[in-house]
mmCIF file of C-alpha atoms in Angstrom:
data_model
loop_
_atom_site.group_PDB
_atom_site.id
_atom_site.type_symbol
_atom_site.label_atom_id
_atom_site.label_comp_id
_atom_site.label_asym_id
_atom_site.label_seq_id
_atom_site.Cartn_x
_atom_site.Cartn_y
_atom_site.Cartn_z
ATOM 1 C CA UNK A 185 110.592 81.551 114.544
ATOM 2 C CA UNK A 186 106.815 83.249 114.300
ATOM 3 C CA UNK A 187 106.391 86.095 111.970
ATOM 4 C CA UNK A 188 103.875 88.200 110.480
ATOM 5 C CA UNK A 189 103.125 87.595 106.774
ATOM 6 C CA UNK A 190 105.394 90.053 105.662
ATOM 7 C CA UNK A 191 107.748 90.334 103.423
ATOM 8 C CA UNK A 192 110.492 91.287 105.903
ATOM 9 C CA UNK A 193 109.257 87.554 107.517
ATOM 10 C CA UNK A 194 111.714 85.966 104.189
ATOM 11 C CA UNK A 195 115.013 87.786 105.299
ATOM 12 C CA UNK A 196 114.831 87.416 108.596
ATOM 13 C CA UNK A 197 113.875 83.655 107.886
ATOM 14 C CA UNK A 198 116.842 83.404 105.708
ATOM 15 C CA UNK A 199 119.390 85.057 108.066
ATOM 16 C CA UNK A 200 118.371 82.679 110.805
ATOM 17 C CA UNK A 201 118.712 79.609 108.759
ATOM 18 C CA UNK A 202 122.263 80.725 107.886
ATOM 19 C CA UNK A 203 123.278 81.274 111.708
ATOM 20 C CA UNK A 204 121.449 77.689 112.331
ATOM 21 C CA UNK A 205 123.719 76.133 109.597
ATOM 22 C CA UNK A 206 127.220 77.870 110.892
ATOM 23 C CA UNK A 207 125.893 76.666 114.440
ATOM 24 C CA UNK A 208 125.487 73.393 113.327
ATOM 25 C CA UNK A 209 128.549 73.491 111.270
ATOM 26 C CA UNK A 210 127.256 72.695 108.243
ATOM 27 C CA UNK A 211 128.583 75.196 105.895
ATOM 28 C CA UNK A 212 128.502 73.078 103.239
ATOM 29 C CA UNK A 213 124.639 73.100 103.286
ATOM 30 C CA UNK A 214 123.591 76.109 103.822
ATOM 31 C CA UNK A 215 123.070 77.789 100.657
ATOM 32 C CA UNK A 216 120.833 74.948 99.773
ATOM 33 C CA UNK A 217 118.699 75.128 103.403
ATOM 34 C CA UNK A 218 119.182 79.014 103.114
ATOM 35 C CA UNK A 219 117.231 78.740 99.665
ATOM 36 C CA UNK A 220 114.555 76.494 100.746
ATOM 37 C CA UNK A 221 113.697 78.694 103.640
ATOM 38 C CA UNK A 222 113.536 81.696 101.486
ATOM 39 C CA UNK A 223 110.975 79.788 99.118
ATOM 40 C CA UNK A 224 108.799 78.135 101.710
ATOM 41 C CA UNK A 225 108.355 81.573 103.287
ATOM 42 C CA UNK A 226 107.527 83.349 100.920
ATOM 43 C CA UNK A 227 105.147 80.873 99.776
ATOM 44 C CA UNK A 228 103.720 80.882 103.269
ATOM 45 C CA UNK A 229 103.362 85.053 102.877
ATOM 46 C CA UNK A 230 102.479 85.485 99.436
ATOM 47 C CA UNK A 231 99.780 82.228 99.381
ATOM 48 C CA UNK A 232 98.337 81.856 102.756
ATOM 49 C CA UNK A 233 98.563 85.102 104.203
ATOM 50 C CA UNK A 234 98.316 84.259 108.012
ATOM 51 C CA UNK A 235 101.254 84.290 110.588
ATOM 52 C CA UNK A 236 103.497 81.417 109.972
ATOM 53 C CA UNK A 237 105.940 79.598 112.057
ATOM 54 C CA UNK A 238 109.375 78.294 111.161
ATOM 55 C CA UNK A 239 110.988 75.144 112.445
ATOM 56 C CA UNK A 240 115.042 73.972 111.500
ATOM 57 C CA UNK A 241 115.642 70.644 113.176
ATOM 58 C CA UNK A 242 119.115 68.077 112.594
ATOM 59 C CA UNK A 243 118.269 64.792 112.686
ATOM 60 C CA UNK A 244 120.726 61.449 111.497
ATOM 61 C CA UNK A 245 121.739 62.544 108.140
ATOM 62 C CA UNK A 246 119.123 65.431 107.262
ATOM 63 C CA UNK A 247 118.568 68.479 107.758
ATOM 64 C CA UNK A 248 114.176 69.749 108.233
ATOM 65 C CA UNK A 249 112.766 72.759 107.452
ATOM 66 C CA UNK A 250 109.480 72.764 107.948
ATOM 67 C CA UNK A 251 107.378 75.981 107.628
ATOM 68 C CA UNK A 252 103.446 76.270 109.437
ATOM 69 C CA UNK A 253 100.900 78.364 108.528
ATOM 70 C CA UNK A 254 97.128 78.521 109.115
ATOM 71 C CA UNK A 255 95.791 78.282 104.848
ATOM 72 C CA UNK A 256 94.561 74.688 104.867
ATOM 73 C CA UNK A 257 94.988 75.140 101.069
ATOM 74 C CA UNK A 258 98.004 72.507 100.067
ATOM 75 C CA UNK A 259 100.833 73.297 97.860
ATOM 76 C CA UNK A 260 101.184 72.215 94.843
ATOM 77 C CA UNK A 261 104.463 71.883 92.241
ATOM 78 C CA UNK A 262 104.204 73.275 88.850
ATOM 79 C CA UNK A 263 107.232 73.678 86.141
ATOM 80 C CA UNK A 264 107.333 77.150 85.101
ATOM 81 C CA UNK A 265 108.024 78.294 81.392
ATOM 82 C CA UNK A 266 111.499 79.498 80.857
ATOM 83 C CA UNK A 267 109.579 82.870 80.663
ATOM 84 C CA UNK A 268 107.302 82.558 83.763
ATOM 85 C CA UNK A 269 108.413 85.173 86.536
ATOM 86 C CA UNK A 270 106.269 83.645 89.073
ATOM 87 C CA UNK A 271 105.476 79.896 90.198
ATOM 88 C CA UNK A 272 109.150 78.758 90.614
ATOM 89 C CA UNK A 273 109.290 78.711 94.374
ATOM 90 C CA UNK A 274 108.453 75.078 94.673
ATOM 91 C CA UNK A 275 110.224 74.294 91.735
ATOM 92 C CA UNK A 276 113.459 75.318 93.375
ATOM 93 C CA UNK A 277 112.244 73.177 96.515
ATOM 94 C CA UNK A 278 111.619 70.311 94.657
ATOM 95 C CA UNK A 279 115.447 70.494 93.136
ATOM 96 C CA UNK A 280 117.456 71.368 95.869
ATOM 97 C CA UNK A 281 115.778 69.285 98.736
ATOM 98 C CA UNK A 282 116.311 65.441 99.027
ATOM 99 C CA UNK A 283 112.472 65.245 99.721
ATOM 100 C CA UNK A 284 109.938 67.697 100.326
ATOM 101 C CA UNK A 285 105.966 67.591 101.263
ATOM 102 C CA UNK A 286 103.592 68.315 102.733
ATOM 103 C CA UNK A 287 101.147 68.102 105.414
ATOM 104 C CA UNK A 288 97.338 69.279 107.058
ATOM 105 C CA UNK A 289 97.497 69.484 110.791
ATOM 106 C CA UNK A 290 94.915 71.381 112.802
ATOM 107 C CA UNK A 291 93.939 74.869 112.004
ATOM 108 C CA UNK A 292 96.434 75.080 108.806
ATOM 109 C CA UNK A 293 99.018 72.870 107.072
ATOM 110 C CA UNK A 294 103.015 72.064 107.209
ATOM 111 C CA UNK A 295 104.875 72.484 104.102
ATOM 112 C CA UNK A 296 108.054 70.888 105.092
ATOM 113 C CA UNK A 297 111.626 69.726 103.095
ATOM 114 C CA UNK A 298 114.966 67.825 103.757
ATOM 115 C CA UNK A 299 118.607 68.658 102.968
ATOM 116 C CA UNK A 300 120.913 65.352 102.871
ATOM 117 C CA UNK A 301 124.162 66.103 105.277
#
């Protein structure tokens, strides 16, 4: 998926991670994957602020999401305060995904995570 850095980008993200579970038949996943996509995108809108591009792949065992944008700025994990209302979308990434990371490439960065099936 390519999107805008919009808002909207998160939901439609989301609902297309959901069909790509169901597809797959992995039900039992896809809250978790559903989640991650939802933070990695909006990550991708609200800190880099160029178009973005959304990749689900199944390999053995895992599950990928890997979100692309053009920031070259990397991500970085912070524990929010049980009062913070911000800062907690890598947080919930770095719970729910088996392994998460990520990388530069040319002209912008992959932020990327794995879901155990």
């Amino acid at each position: 998926m390519r999107a805008a850095p919009q808002t909207e980008a998160v939901e439609y993200a989301r609902r297309l991670a959901a069909r790509t579970m169901r597809t797959w038949a992995l039900m039992e996943r896809e809250e978790l994957v559903t989640a991650i996509v939802a933070e990695l995108v909006a990550n991708a809108v609200r800190h880099a602020g160029t178009a973005l591009e959304l990749r689900l792949l199944r390999g053995a065992g895992r599950v990928r999401v890997e979100v692309r944008d053009r920031a070259a700025q990397l991500p970085r994990l912070t524990v929010p305060g049980p009062l913070d209302e911000s800062h907690r979308g890598l947080f919930i990434v770095d719970r729910f995904a088996t392994s998460w990371g990520a990388d530069p490439v040319t002209g912008g960065k992959v932020v990327w995570a794995e879901v155990s099936i």
